[in-house]
PDB file of C-alpha atoms in Angstrom:
ATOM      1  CA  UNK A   1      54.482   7.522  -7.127  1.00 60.00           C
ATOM      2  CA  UNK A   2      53.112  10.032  -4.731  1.00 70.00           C
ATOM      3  CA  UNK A   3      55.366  12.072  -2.267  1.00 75.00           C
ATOM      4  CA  UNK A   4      54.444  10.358   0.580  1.00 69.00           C
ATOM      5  CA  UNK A   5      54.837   7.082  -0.775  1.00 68.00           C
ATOM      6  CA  UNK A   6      58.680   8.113  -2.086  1.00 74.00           C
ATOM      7  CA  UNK A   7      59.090   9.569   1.029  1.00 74.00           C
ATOM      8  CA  UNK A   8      58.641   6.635   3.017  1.00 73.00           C
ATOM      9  CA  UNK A   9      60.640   5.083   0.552  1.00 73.00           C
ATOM     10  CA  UNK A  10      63.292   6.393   0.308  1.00 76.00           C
ATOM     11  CA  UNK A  11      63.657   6.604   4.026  1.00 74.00           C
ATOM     12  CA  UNK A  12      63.381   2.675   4.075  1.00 75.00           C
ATOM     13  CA  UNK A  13      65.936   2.794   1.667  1.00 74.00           C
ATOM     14  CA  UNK A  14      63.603   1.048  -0.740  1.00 67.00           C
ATOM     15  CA  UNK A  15      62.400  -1.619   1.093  1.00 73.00           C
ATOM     16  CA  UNK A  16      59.202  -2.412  -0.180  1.00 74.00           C
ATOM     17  CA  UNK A  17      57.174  -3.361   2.800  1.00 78.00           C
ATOM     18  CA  UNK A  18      57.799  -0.049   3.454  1.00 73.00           C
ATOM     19  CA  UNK A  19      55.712   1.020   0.518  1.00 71.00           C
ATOM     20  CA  UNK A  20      53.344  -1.281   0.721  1.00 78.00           C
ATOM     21  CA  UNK A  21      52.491  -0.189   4.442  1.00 80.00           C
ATOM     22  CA  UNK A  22      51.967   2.883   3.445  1.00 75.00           C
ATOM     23  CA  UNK A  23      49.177   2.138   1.005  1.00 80.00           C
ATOM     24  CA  UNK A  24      47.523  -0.302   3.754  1.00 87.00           C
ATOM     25  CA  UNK A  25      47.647   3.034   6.087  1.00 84.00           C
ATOM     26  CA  UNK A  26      46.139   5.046   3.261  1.00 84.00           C
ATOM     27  CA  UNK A  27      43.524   2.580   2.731  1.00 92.00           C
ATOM     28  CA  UNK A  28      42.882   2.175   6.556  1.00 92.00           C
ATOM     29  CA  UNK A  29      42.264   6.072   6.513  1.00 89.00           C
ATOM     30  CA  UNK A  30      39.801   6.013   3.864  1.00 92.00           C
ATOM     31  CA  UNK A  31      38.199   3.043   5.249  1.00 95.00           C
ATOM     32  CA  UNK A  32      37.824   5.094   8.530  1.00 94.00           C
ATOM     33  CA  UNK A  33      36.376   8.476   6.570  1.00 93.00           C
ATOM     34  CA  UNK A  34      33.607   6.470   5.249  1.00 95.00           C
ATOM     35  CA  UNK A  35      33.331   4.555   8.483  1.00 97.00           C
ATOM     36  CA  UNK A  36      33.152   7.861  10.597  1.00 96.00           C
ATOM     37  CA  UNK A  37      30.990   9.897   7.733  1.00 96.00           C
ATOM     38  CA  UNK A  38      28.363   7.007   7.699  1.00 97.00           C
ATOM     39  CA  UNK A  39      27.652   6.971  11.167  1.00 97.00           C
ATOM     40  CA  UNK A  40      27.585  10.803  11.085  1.00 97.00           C
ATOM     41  CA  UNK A  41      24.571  10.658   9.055  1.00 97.00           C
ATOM     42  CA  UNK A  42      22.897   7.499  10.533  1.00 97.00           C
ATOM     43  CA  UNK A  43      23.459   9.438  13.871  1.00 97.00           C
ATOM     44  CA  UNK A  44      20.669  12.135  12.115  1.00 96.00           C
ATOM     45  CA  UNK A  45      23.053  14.664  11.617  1.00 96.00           C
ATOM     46  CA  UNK A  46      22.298  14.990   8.004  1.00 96.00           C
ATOM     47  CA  UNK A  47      23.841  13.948   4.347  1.00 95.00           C
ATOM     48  CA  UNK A  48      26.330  17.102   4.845  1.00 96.00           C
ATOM     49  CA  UNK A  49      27.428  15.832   8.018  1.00 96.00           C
ATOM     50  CA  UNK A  50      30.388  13.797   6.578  1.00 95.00           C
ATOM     51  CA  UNK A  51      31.929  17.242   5.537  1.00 96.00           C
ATOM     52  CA  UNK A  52      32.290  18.470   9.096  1.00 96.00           C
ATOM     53  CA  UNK A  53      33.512  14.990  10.238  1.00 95.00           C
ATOM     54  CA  UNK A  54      36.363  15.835   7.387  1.00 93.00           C
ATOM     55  CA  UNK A  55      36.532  19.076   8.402  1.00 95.00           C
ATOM     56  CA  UNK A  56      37.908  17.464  11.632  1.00 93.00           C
ATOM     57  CA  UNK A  57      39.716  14.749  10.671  1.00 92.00           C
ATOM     58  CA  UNK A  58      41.767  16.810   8.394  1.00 91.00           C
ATOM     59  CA  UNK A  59      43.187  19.090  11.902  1.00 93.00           C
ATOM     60  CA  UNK A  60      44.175  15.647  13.249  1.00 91.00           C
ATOM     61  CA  UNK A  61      46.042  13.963  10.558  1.00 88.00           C
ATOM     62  CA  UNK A  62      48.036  17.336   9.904  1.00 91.00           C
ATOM     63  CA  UNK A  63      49.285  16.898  13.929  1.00 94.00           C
ATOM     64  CA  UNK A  64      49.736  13.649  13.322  1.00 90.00           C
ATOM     65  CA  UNK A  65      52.102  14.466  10.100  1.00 88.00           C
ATOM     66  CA  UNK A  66      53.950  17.432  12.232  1.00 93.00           C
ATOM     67  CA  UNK A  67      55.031  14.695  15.577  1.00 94.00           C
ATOM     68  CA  UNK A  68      56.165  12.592  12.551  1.00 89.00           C
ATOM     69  CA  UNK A  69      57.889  15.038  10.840  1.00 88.00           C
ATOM     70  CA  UNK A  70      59.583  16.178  13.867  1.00 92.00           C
ATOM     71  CA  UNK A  71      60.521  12.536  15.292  1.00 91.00           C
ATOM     72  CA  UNK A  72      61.658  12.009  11.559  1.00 84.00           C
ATOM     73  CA  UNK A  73      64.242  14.938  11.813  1.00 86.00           C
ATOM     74  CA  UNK A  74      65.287  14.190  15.639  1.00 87.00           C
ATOM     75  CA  UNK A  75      66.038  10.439  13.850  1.00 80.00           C
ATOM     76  CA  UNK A  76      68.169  12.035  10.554  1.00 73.00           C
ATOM     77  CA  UNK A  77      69.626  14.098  13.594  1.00 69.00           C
ATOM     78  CA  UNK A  78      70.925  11.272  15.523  1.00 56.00           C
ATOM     79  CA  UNK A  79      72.908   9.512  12.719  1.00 51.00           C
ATOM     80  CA  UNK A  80      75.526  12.286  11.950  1.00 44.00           C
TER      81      UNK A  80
END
């Protein structure tokens, strides 16, 4: 089991729709990679073009982890 997947986990307190939405969300995200790399290069920006479309994606998601992170510790915060 990844990290990610036993962290969600674990914070669900083992529910496993918990689990299994976080595989759907991992799929969505690779679904959109390909989705956003393809029309990178049908745009004409060239078979390397998915890399910089990564290359920005990558930025995002990490934001996206640190808001969740931090509304994750605000919520732990709130139940002592």
């Amino acid at each position: 089991m990844s990290p990610g997947r036993h962290r969600v986990t674990d914070f669900a307190h083992g529910a496993a729709l918990a689990a299994r939405s976080n595989v759907s969300a991992s799929d969505v995200g690779n679904a959109l990679g390909a989705r956003l790399g393809g029309l990178a290069i049908t745009a004409g920006f060239g078979h390397t073009s998915p890399l910089y479309v990564g290359a920005g994606i990558a930025p995002t998601s990490w934001v996206v982890m640190v808001v969740a992170a931090r509304q994750a510790a605000e919520h732990d915060g709130s139940d002592t």
